[in-house]
Amino acid sequence: MLRDSVSGLRSKATSRTPRHFEIPKDNRGIVKRVSDYYGELTFDFKTSEDISDLIKKEIVKAIDAGLGIKKEHAEAVANAVTSWAVKNGATHFCHWFQPLTGGTAEKHDAFFQLNKEGKPIERLSASQLMQGEPDASSFPNGGSRSTFEARGYTTWDLTSPMFLIEAINGRTLCIPTAFVSYNGDALDIKTPLLRSISKLNTVATKFLNLAGHQETTSVHVTCGAEQEYFLIDKAFYFARPDLVMTGRTLFGALTTRNQQLEDHYFGLIPDRILAFMQELDYELHRLGIPSKTRHNEVAPGQFEMAPIFSEANVASDNNQMVMTTMRRIAEKHDMMVLLHEKPFAGINGSGKHVNWSMSDNTGLNLLEPGSEPQSNLRFLATVAIIVQALHRHAKPLRMAISGAGNDHRLGANEAPPSIISAYLGDTLGNIFKSIAEDTTFSPTKNKVIDLGTNQLAQLLKDNTDRNRTSPFAFTGNKFEFRAVGSSHAIGFPMTILNAAVTEIMMEANTYLEAELAKGQSVDQALTSLTKKLATESHNAVFNGDGYSKEWVQEADKRGLPNLRTTPEALKTMTEKGAYDFLVKLGIFQAEEIETRYNILLERYIKIREIELETMIDMIHQFVIPSGLEYKNVLAKVIKNQAAINVTSHFEMESFKKVSAKIDEVYALSQNLGKELNGNHDDHQKYAEKIAMELMGVSTTIATICNELEELIPNQFYSLPKYYDMLFLR
Ligand code: ADP
Ligand code: MG
């Protein structure tokens, strides 16, 4: 089959009209408002009119107590959701879960059944709602398959609403579930996340009670995940095997204007993109996902969406749905969404800013400084606890954001480095410093701040410092975990963060109890706790430029780990001690950590192998043939000119340059192929070799490919260029 020429693709991409879609009108002919259709594709038993209030109350009670629900209650929900889903056009249901691939999985089953009399009916039984049994052997399980055979169970997660997904020819009811082995080992992202949320709830409730908040009976984690992404025209996407196979371009010469003018960020959103964003928001809102902001990002072709924050488990499910919905809607607009952390070398990558905090049943945000003296002290103690968590558990936190894609981004002078530190800003940073050093804090030359008044809240509001170079920044009333990759399942890093904070908060509770027993006041106890923690963890606070070389040296002096690559980060999972707290808290079992180590390492290796093999392939399929075509033309010119006694200077030089580069890139790719075909029994060593050696070789190869791309005239170059992918729409 003949491929479209690149110039054909260009005219395709630039002549498309933005897809028109209309938000439906209500029966009075007025365009529906978001509030009219928000959540129309979701089913929450709590708001269903087909379930009695008594049953709802009983179910909520069971959830709060962490108990299973009664079969007859599940039956009531199953009946209600079936009639709702069928009425809304669903033919199938599925248990929707997050296996350790980082994506989501679903196995569809029809509502359709034959009853005893052989009559066709639509039905979902209580047990079908509560439990499913997908074949676990088709999902990564890290080699522990033998211990639990291939059986895995999905169990209904009552805390996250069910929803309908739409395909061209019908709808399917998705039931959010956890995925565990038959002896209870977590095979997914959700199970440990739920465990960590529940542990933090208990510990933080106690903390608030000790800090004087007697009305607090529960605490939940809040999360708002900002999602960065690239959009490119579909025509270019399918003409680049690297994008299709690996999600990123493996080489590509930079254009003359990239992002140096800084004119894309917050700039005018192009029509075609805005049309996509509008339809995306509509679909997200129908799914009950509170999409709130949309804008251009730093790089050309890069954009961002952010929802209003919600409870962490729901936010984690929602973010997965955001990613799949983006893909689905983009295709309708003849575009492809790139969620890879670094689709284009030399251009800003994409991250996911995971905004994180804790809230109690009364609506109190633990990271919001208040107007009461005590709430300020509670706020400072909470921040100190979190910083200490970051300090002590830097390695697991770094591990949780690792991955082949993020390796290109972290520390690449555009994203936080792989050193885990906290940014508090000057104001809060200085407050901690003065607490640790027993000095008074003066925000301005002649003003001393009294932490016992509401000045703090005001002060922090006035000093909403912006620092994009920190992996973990305090931003007014929440922390922002910015080192998370754009393709990541946020449930995993949040689990580790929740666990790390839980451990320190547990110790803080013990400390507070002892102080109070000694007769100290709550204020005194909170103050001395903050002082103790601020003193111990001040090394993890860094307010400077995280992109600078100086910080890398400084961090080394401070003894902070700097795990540059995924294999190094994953290796810490095999070290003694660093992960014990997760087991002690009951968030992971030791085997589950081992399982994850195996899976993540294998994943890293496979991703890199696919990348390197694709690279070799593309050199032979595209780069070298393009070079040969150009050489052919040059050879003809040189020959013709020689025939009329004209010397070929430029032509000869170009010919030689192209020849030399082709030889060089050919030799390097042959060697790389040999390396990949070698014997690699020790996975850890092999992964490290890939990260430290082979990735270096691939960078050299990419550079030569880019030089060839620049030497070869457009008409002979058979791959879409950065120019096409980033600028043409
Ligand atoms: P930015 O300037 O970084 O885009 P925003 O104020 O737009 O910051 O907020 C970013 C995200 O933080 C949003 O998703 C928002 O809902 C979320 N967020 C705000 N408050 C909290 C909180 N208390 N807990 C968790 N996330 C929060
Ligand atoms: Mg942000």
GROMACS .gro file of C-alpha atoms in nm, residues 341-660:
model
  320
  341GLU     CA    1   0.567   1.266   2.990
  342LYS     CA    2   0.802   1.364   2.708
  343PRO     CA    3   0.657   1.328   2.359
  344PHE     CA    4   0.907   1.573   2.207
  345ALA     CA    5   1.272   1.597   2.310
  346GLY     CA    6   1.382   1.953   2.378
  347ILE     CA    7   1.025   2.071   2.437
  348ASN     CA    8   0.853   2.089   2.775
  349GLY     CA    9   0.715   1.760   2.896
  350SER     CA   10   0.383   1.693   3.066
  351GLY     CA   11   0.313   1.632   3.429
  352LYS     CA   12   0.025   1.587   3.658
  353HIS     CA   13   0.010   1.826   3.949
  354VAL     CA   14  -0.151   1.629   4.225
  355ASN     CA   15  -0.296   1.885   4.466
  356TRP     CA   16  -0.334   1.719   4.801
  357SER     CA   17  -0.478   1.801   5.139
  358MET     CA   18  -0.697   1.663   5.417
  359SER     CA   19  -1.044   1.773   5.526
  360ASP     CA   20  -1.256   1.671   5.821
  361ASN     CA   21  -1.629   1.605   5.854
  362THR     CA   22  -1.691   1.967   5.956
  363GLY     CA   23  -1.528   2.094   5.637
  364LEU     CA   24  -1.206   2.201   5.803
  365ASN     CA   25  -0.908   2.190   5.566
  366LEU     CA   26  -0.606   2.084   5.771
  367LEU     CA   27  -0.378   2.294   5.552
  368GLU     CA   28  -0.581   2.611   5.586
  369PRO     CA   29  -0.443   2.852   5.844
  370GLY     CA   30  -0.740   2.996   6.032
  371SER     CA   31  -0.834   3.296   6.234
  372GLU     CA   32  -0.810   3.129   6.573
  373PRO     CA   33  -0.471   3.107   6.745
  374GLN     CA   34  -0.507   2.733   6.791
  375SER     CA   35  -0.591   2.669   6.429
  376ASN     CA   36  -0.268   2.839   6.327
  377LEU     CA   37  -0.070   2.615   6.555
  378ARG     CA   38  -0.257   2.311   6.426
  379PHE     CA   39  -0.184   2.428   6.072
  380LEU     CA   40   0.187   2.471   6.141
  381ALA     CA   41   0.207   2.131   6.309
  382THR     CA   42   0.033   1.970   6.009
  383VAL     CA   43   0.277   2.127   5.763
  384ALA     CA   44   0.568   2.017   5.983
  385ILE     CA   45   0.433   1.661   5.988
  386ILE     CA   46   0.406   1.652   5.609
  387VAL     CA   47   0.755   1.790   5.558
  388GLN     CA   48   0.892   1.530   5.798
  389ALA     CA   49   0.704   1.259   5.603
  390LEU     CA   50   0.871   1.381   5.287
  391HIS     CA   51   1.207   1.387   5.454
  392ARG     CA   52   1.192   1.040   5.601
  393HIS     CA   53   1.023   0.868   5.309
  394ALA     CA   54   1.187   1.043   5.016
  395LYS     CA   55   1.287   0.713   4.856
  396PRO     CA   56   0.944   0.548   4.837
  397LEU     CA   57   0.797   0.879   4.721
  398ARG     CA   58   1.057   0.904   4.446
  399MET     CA   59   0.990   0.542   4.353
  400ALA     CA   60   0.617   0.611   4.327
  401ILE     CA   61   0.667   0.871   4.054
  402SER     CA   62   0.923   0.670   3.858
  403GLY     CA   63   0.869   0.527   3.512
  404ALA     CA   64   1.041   0.531   3.177
  405GLY     CA   65   0.847   0.837   3.058
  406ASN     CA   66   0.906   1.048   3.367
  407ASP     CA   67   1.283   0.979   3.348
  408HIS     CA   68   1.297   1.217   3.050
  409ARG     CA   69   1.121   1.485   3.242
  410LEU     CA   70   1.245   1.487   3.599
  411GLY     CA   71   1.550   1.702   3.631
  412ALA     CA   72   1.545   1.789   3.261
  413ASN     CA   73   1.546   2.162   3.333
  414GLU     CA   74   1.174   2.202   3.294
  415ALA     CA   75   1.041   1.981   3.568
  416PRO     CA   76   1.126   1.919   3.930
  417PRO     CA   77   1.446   1.722   3.984
  418SER     CA   78   1.442   1.367   4.109
  419ILE     CA   79   1.542   1.497   4.452
  420ILE     CA   80   1.242   1.500   4.683
  421SER     CA   81   1.212   1.827   4.876
  422ALA     CA   82   0.937   2.060   4.990
  423TYR     CA   83   0.885   2.420   4.890
  424LEU     CA   84   0.724   2.631   5.162
  425GLY     CA   85   0.784   2.976   5.022
  426ASP     CA   86   0.975   3.250   5.199
  427THR     CA   87   0.707   3.342   5.449
  428LEU     CA   88   0.623   2.997   5.576
  429GLY     CA   89   0.984   2.887   5.536
  430ASN     CA   90   1.102   3.170   5.759
  431ILE     CA   91   0.831   3.102   6.014
  432PHE     CA   92   0.958   2.745   6.045
  433LYS     CA   93   1.313   2.863   6.062
  434SER     CA   94   1.233   3.098   6.347
  435ILE     CA   95   1.035   2.828   6.528
  436ALA     CA   96   1.327   2.588   6.498
  437GLU     CA   97   1.575   2.853   6.610
  438ASP     CA   98   1.355   3.004   6.882
  439THR     CA   99   1.368   3.348   6.727
  440THR     CA  100   1.084   3.585   6.647
  441PHE     CA  101   0.964   3.609   6.292
  442SER     CA  102   0.936   3.947   6.124
  443PRO     CA  103   0.767   3.948   5.786
  444THR     CA  104   0.865   4.308   5.728
  445LYS     CA  105   1.148   4.513   5.870
  446ASN     CA  106   0.968   4.652   6.170
  447LYS     CA  107   0.682   4.412   6.220
  448VAL     CA  108   0.699   4.102   6.431
  449ILE     CA  109   0.430   3.849   6.363
  450ASP     CA  110   0.239   3.689   6.644
  451LEU     CA  111   0.149   3.337   6.546
  452GLY     CA  112  -0.133   3.348   6.794
  453THR     CA  113  -0.343   3.580   6.579
  454ASN     CA  114  -0.500   3.561   6.239
  455GLN     CA  115  -0.207   3.742   6.082
  456LEU     CA  116  -0.072   3.416   5.949
  457ALA     CA  117  -0.365   3.340   5.721
  458GLN     CA  118  -0.351   3.691   5.581
  459LEU     CA  119   0.022   3.678   5.540
  460LEU     CA  120   0.016   3.350   5.349
  461LYS     CA  121  -0.260   3.478   5.125
  462ASP     CA  122  -0.053   3.785   5.045
  463ASN     CA  123   0.249   3.574   4.968
  464THR     CA  124   0.121   3.311   4.731
  465ASP     CA  125   0.468   3.242   4.604
  466ARG     CA  126   0.494   3.062   4.277
  467ASN     CA  127   0.768   2.813   4.233
  468ARG     CA  128   0.745   2.568   3.950
  469THR     CA  129   1.078   2.404   4.016
  470SER     CA  130   0.984   2.214   4.330
  471PRO     CA  131   0.854   1.857   4.325
  472PHE     CA  132   0.634   1.926   4.625
  473ALA     CA  133   0.516   2.279   4.686
  474PHE     CA  134   0.292   2.439   4.944
  475THR     CA  135   0.042   2.652   4.752
  476GLY     CA  136  -0.168   2.841   5.004
  477ASN     CA  137  -0.399   2.575   5.144
  478LYS     CA  138  -0.271   2.249   4.995
  479PHE     CA  139   0.045   2.078   4.880
  480GLU     CA  140   0.105   2.024   4.514
  481PHE     CA  141   0.291   1.705   4.421
  482ARG     CA  142   0.426   1.816   4.085
  483ALA     CA  143   0.670   1.542   4.007
  484VAL     CA  144   0.393   1.299   3.912
  485GLY     CA  145   0.400   1.205   3.542
  486SER     CA  146   0.120   1.295   3.302
  487SER     CA  147   0.044   0.931   3.218
  488HIS     CA  148   0.060   0.804   3.576
  489ALA     CA  149  -0.221   0.658   3.780
  490ILE     CA  150  -0.228   0.910   4.066
  491GLY     CA  151  -0.353   0.647   4.311
  492PHE     CA  152  -0.006   0.503   4.359
  493PRO     CA  153   0.189   0.817   4.455
  494MET     CA  154  -0.104   0.926   4.670
  495THR     CA  155  -0.098   0.593   4.853
  496ILE     CA  156   0.269   0.638   4.944
  497LEU     CA  157   0.215   1.001   5.042
  498ASN     CA  158  -0.085   0.914   5.261
  499ALA     CA  159   0.115   0.635   5.424
  500ALA     CA  160   0.418   0.854   5.486
  501VAL     CA  161   0.204   1.124   5.649
  502THR     CA  162   0.016   0.863   5.852
  503GLU     CA  163   0.334   0.733   6.006
  504ILE     CA  164   0.463   1.074   6.114
  505MET     CA  165   0.119   1.180   6.235
  506MET     CA  166   0.095   0.867   6.447
  507GLU     CA  167   0.423   0.958   6.613
  508ALA     CA  168   0.299   1.314   6.653
  509ASN     CA  169  -0.011   1.184   6.830
  510THR     CA  170   0.201   0.985   7.072
  511TYR     CA  171   0.412   1.294   7.135
  512LEU     CA  172   0.108   1.517   7.191
  513GLU     CA  173  -0.050   1.266   7.429
  514ALA     CA  174   0.267   1.254   7.636
  515GLU     CA  175   0.297   1.634   7.645
  516LEU     CA  176  -0.067   1.678   7.743
  517ALA     CA  177  -0.028   1.413   8.013
  518LYS     CA  178   0.263   1.616   8.151
  519GLY     CA  179   0.021   1.903   8.196
  520GLN     CA  180   0.119   2.106   7.890
  521SER     CA  181  -0.158   2.302   7.718
  522VAL     CA  182  -0.266   2.210   7.366
  523ASP     CA  183  -0.093   2.524   7.236
  524GLN     CA  184   0.230   2.442   7.413
  525ALA     CA  185   0.221   2.081   7.295
  526LEU     CA  186   0.155   2.180   6.932
  527THR     CA  187   0.429   2.442   6.944
  528SER     CA  188   0.691   2.206   7.081
  529LEU     CA  189   0.586   1.936   6.833
  530THR     CA  190   0.631   2.179   6.546
  531LYS     CA  191   0.968   2.289   6.678
  532LYS     CA  192   1.085   1.930   6.710
  533LEU     CA  193   0.972   1.834   6.360
  534ALA     CA  194   1.097   2.156   6.199
  535THR     CA  195   1.438   2.097   6.352
  536GLU     CA  196   1.454   1.737   6.238
  537SER     CA  197   1.335   1.789   5.883
  538HIS     CA  198   1.467   2.130   5.780
  539ASN     CA  199   1.698   1.958   5.530
  540ALA     CA  200   1.400   1.861   5.319
  541VAL     CA  201   1.289   2.222   5.279
  542PHE     CA  202   1.421   2.399   4.973
  543ASN     CA  203   1.282   2.728   4.847
  544GLY     CA  204   1.539   2.800   4.578
  545ASP     CA  205   1.568   2.707   4.213
  546GLY     CA  206   1.516   2.333   4.186
  547TYR     CA  207   1.646   2.332   3.829
  548SER     CA  208   1.990   2.461   3.925
  549LYS     CA  209   2.311   2.258   3.941
  550GLU     CA  210   2.379   2.417   4.281
  551TRP     CA  211   2.074   2.246   4.426
  552VAL     CA  212   2.197   1.905   4.316
  553GLN     CA  213   2.526   1.971   4.501
  554GLU     CA  214   2.352   2.124   4.799
  555ALA     CA  215   2.109   1.832   4.825
  556ASP     CA  216   2.400   1.593   4.819
  557LYS     CA  217   2.559   1.782   5.109
  558ARG     CA  218   2.231   1.761   5.295
  559GLY     CA  219   2.226   1.386   5.243
  560LEU     CA  220   1.907   1.382   5.037
  561PRO     CA  221   1.880   1.091   4.794
  562ASN     CA  222   1.899   1.176   4.424
  563LEU     CA  223   1.770   0.876   4.234
  564ARG     CA  224   1.803   0.989   3.876
  565THR     CA  225   1.654   0.696   3.691
  566THR     CA  226   1.371   0.450   3.734
  567PRO     CA  227   1.595   0.144   3.788
  568GLU     CA  228   1.778   0.328   4.068
  569ALA     CA  229   1.448   0.435   4.223
  570LEU     CA  230   1.298   0.087   4.198
  571LYS     CA  231   1.606  -0.073   4.348
  572THR     CA  232   1.524   0.095   4.679
  573MET     CA  233   1.228  -0.144   4.702
  574THR     CA  234   1.473  -0.427   4.758
  575GLU     CA  235   1.665  -0.239   5.029
  576LYS     CA  236   1.613  -0.330   5.389
  577GLY     CA  237   1.404  -0.093   5.592
  578ALA     CA  238   1.295   0.178   5.353
  579TYR     CA  239   0.955   0.023   5.290
  580ASP     CA  240   0.886  -0.138   5.626
  581PHE     CA  241   0.651   0.139   5.734
  582LEU     CA  242   0.409   0.044   5.457
  583VAL     CA  243   0.391  -0.310   5.589
  584LYS     CA  244   0.366  -0.196   5.951
  585LEU     CA  245   0.077   0.031   5.867
  586GLY     CA  246  -0.096  -0.249   5.679
  587ILE     CA  247  -0.102  -0.059   5.352
  588PHE     CA  248   0.105  -0.316   5.164
  589GLN     CA  249   0.203  -0.668   5.254
  590ALA     CA  250   0.570  -0.747   5.205
  591GLU     CA  251   0.481  -0.968   4.906
  592GLU     CA  252   0.279  -0.690   4.749
  593ILE     CA  253   0.587  -0.466   4.753
  594GLU     CA  254   0.792  -0.742   4.595
  595THR     CA  255   0.520  -0.791   4.335
  596ARG     CA  256   0.523  -0.425   4.249
  597TYR     CA  257   0.900  -0.416   4.225
  598ASN     CA  258   0.893  -0.701   3.971
  599ILE     CA  259   0.612  -0.549   3.770
  600LEU     CA  260   0.755  -0.198   3.759
  601LEU     CA  261   1.102  -0.320   3.669
  602GLU     CA  262   0.969  -0.547   3.395
  603ARG     CA  263   0.756  -0.265   3.264
  604TYR     CA  264   1.054  -0.034   3.249
  605ILE     CA  265   1.258  -0.291   3.056
  606LYS     CA  266   0.977  -0.370   2.812
  607ILE     CA  267   0.904  -0.004   2.742
  608ARG     CA  268   1.271   0.068   2.675
  609GLU     CA  269   1.311  -0.240   2.456
  610ILE     CA  270   1.012  -0.139   2.247
  611GLU     CA  271   1.154   0.212   2.216
  612LEU     CA  272   1.498   0.099   2.112
  613GLU     CA  273   1.367  -0.160   1.867
  614THR     CA  274   1.130   0.094   1.715
  615MET     CA  275   1.419   0.335   1.681
  616ILE     CA  276   1.631   0.081   1.493
  617ASP     CA  277   1.335  -0.002   1.276
  618MET     CA  278   1.263   0.360   1.189
  619ILE     CA  279   1.624   0.422   1.096
  620HIS     CA  280   1.603   0.144   0.840
  621GLN     CA  281   1.252   0.221   0.721
  622PHE     CA  282   1.267   0.598   0.702
  623VAL     CA  283   1.589   0.775   0.790
  624ILE     CA  284   1.834   0.583   0.575
  625PRO     CA  285   1.602   0.557   0.270
  626SER     CA  286   1.537   0.934   0.287
  627GLY     CA  287   1.912   0.990   0.297
  628LEU     CA  288   1.967   0.759   0.001
  629GLU     CA  289   1.711   0.940  -0.209
  630TYR     CA  290   1.885   1.268  -0.146
  631LYS     CA  291   2.224   1.111  -0.222
  632ASN     CA  292   2.086   0.980  -0.546
  633VAL     CA  293   1.981   1.326  -0.654
  634LEU     CA  294   2.312   1.474  -0.544
  635ALA     CA  295   2.504   1.204  -0.734
  636LYS     CA  296   2.314   1.286  -1.051
  637VAL     CA  297   2.385   1.656  -1.017
  638ILE     CA  298   2.752   1.593  -0.947
  639LYS     CA  299   2.776   1.366  -1.250
  640ASN     CA  300   2.592   1.608  -1.477
  641GLN     CA  301   2.802   1.899  -1.363
  642ALA     CA  302   3.119   1.701  -1.417
  643ALA     CA  303   3.004   1.632  -1.774
  644ILE     CA  304   2.997   2.004  -1.845
  645ASN     CA  305   3.319   2.062  -1.651
  646VAL     CA  306   3.164   2.228  -1.347
  647THR     CA  307   3.307   2.134  -1.008
  648SER     CA  308   3.054   2.039  -0.742
  649HIS     CA  309   3.153   2.193  -0.410
  650PHE     CA  310   2.837   2.212  -0.206
  651GLU     CA  311   2.694   1.900  -0.367
  652MET     CA  312   3.003   1.696  -0.294
  653GLU     CA  313   3.023   1.815   0.062
  654SER     CA  314   2.655   1.738   0.125
  655PHE     CA  315   2.693   1.398  -0.032
  656LYS     CA  316   2.985   1.315   0.194
  657LYS     CA  317   2.813   1.447   0.506
  658VAL     CA  318   2.496   1.248   0.444
  659SER     CA  319   2.701   0.937   0.365
  660ALA     CA  320   2.907   0.966   0.679
   0.00000   0.00000   0.00000
